[in-house]
Coordinates of C-alpha atoms in Angstrom, one line a residue:
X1 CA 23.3 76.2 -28.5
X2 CA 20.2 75.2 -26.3
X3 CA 17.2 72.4 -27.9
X4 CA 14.2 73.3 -26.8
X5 CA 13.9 70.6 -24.6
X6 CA 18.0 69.9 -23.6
X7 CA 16.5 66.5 -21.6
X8 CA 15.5 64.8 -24.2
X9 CA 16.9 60.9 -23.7
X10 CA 19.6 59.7 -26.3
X11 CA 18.5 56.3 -25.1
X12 CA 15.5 55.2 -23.8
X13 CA 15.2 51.2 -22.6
X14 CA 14.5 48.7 -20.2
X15 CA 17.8 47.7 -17.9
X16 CA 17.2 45.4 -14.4
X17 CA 14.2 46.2 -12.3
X18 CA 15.2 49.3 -9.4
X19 CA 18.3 50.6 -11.2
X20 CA 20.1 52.8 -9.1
X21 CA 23.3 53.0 -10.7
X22 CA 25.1 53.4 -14.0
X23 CA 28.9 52.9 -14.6
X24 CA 30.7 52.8 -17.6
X25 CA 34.4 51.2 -18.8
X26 CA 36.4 54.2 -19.3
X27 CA 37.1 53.6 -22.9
X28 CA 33.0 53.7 -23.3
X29 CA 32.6 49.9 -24.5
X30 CA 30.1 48.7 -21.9
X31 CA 28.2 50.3 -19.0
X32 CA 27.3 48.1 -16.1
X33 CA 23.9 48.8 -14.4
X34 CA 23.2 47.9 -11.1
X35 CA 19.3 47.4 -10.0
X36 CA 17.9 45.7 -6.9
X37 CA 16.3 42.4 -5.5
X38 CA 18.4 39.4 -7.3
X39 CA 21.5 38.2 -7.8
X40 CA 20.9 38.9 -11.3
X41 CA 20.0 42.4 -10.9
X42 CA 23.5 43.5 -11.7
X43 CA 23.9 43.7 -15.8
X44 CA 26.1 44.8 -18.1
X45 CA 25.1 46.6 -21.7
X46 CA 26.8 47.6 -24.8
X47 CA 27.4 51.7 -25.7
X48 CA 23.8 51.6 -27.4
X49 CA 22.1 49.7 -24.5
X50 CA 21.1 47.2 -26.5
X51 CA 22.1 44.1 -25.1
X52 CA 22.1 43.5 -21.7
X53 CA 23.7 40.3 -20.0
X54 CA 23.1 39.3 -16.3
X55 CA 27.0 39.0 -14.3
X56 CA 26.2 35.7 -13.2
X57 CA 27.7 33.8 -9.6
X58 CA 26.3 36.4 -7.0
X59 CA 25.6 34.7 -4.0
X60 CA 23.4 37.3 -3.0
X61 CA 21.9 41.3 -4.6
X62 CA 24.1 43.9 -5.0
X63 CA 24.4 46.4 -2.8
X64 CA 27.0 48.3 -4.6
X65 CA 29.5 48.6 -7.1
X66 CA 32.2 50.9 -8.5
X67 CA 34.7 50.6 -11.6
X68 CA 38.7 50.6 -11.1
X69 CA 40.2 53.3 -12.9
X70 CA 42.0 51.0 -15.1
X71 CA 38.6 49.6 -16.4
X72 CA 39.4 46.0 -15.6
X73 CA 37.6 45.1 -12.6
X74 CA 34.2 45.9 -11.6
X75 CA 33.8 45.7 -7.7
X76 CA 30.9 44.5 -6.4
X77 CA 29.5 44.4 -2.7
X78 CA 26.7 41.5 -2.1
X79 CA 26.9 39.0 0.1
X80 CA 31.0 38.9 -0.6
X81 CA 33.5 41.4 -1.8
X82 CA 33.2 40.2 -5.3
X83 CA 35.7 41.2 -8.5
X84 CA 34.5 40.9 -11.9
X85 CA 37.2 41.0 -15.1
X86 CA 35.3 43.6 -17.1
X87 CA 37.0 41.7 -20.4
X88 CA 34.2 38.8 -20.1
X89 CA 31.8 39.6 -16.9
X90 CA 33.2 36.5 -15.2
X91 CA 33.8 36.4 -11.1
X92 CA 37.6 36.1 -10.8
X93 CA 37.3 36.8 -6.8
X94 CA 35.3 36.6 -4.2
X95 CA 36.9 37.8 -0.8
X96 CA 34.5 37.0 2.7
X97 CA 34.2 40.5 4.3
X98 CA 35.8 40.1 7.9
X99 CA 33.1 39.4 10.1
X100 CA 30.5 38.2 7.5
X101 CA 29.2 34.8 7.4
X102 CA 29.2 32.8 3.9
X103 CA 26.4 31.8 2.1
X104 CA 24.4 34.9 3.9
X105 CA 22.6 37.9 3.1
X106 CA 25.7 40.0 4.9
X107 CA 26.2 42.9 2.4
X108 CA 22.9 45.0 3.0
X109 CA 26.1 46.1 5.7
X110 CA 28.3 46.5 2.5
X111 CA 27.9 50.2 2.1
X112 CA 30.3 51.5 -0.4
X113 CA 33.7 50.4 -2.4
X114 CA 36.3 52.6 -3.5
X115 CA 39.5 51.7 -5.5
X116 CA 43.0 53.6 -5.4
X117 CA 43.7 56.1 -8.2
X118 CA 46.3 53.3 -9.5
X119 CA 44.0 50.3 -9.8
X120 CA 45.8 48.3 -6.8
X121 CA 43.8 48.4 -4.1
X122 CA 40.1 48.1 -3.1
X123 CA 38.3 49.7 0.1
X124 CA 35.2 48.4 1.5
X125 CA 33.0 49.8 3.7
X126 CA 30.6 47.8 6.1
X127 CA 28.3 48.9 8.9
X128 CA 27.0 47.1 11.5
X129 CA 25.4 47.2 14.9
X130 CA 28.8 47.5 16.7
X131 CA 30.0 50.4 14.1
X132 CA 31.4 51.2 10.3
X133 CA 34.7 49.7 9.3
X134 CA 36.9 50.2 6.1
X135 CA 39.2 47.7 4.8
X136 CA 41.8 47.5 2.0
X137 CA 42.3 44.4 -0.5
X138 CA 45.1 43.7 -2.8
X139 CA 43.2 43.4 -5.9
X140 CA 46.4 41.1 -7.3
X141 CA 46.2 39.0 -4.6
X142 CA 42.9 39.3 -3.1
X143 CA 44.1 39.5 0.1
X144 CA 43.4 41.6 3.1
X145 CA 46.2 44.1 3.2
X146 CA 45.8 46.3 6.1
X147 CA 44.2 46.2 9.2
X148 CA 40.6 47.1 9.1
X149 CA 40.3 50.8 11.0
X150 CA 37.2 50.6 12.8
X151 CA 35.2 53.8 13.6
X152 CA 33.0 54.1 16.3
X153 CA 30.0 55.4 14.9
X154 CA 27.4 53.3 12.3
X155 CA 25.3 54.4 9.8
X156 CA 28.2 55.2 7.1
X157 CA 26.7 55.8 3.9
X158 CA 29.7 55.9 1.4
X159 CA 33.3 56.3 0.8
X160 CA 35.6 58.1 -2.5
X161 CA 39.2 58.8 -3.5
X162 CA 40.2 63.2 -3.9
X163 CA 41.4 64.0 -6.7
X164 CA 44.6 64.0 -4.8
X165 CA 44.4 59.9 -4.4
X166 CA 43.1 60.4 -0.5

């Protein structure tokens, strides 16, 4: 069953400036959009995209995001590791990446986050001039949980889960 034109939007409106990026809970109750050049540029909408609400307490753009698998947190790379409850769009963590100095413009090296199939733990990605790094968080605790593993080679774009949980 083809339309004649099968690209026709279902929604057409106006979400941050530069979106890049579209995420939704996975029950479908709100999508989180992620657009460029303020701290405000991350948003979050209702199913009909709507409404759209700023998450406010960035210290700096986004850079990325991704959704647990539980739907509770949204993870956010900006100028911190931040972790937003998905419930009410509040900051309940903000973790200092290893090596990143407070209160600066750090995460353009925050490449990527990826969280465990069972909602525990969070992996960021960095770059820098000396190489990529990956490190794990305790999303219960916010804590550091591993050691970081350092690879020797920059310019890492992105990192996932299989479908196995690797």
């Amino acid at each position: 069953p083809y339309l004649a034109n099968p690209f026709n939007p279902s929604i057409d409106a106006f979400g941050p400036a530069g979106s890049s990026v579209v995420i939704p809970k996975p029950d479908g109750s709100k999508f989180y959009i992620l657009g460029s050049g303020s701290t405000t540029s991350l948003q979050s909408t209702d199913p009909n995209f709507t409404n759209f609400r700023s998450v406010n307490g960035l210290g700096a753009p986004p850079t990325s995001m991704v959704m647990s698998p539980d739907g509770r947190f949204l993870l956010v790379g900006a100028d911190m590791f931040y972790i937003v409850d998905t419930n009410n769009d509040q900051i309940v963590g903000s973790i200092p990446i290893s090596g990143s100095i407070p209160g600066t413009q750090v995460c353009p090296i925050c490449v990527g986050l990826a969280v465990s199939p069972d909602s525990k733990r969070a992996f960021v990605l960095t770059n820098s001039a000396f190489g990529a790094s990956i490190q794990a968080y305790d999303l219960a605790s916010r804590q550091r949980v591993l050691n970081p593993l350092n690879l020797d080679f920059g310019g890492a774009r992105s990192i996932n889960f299989s479908p196995l949980g690797l």
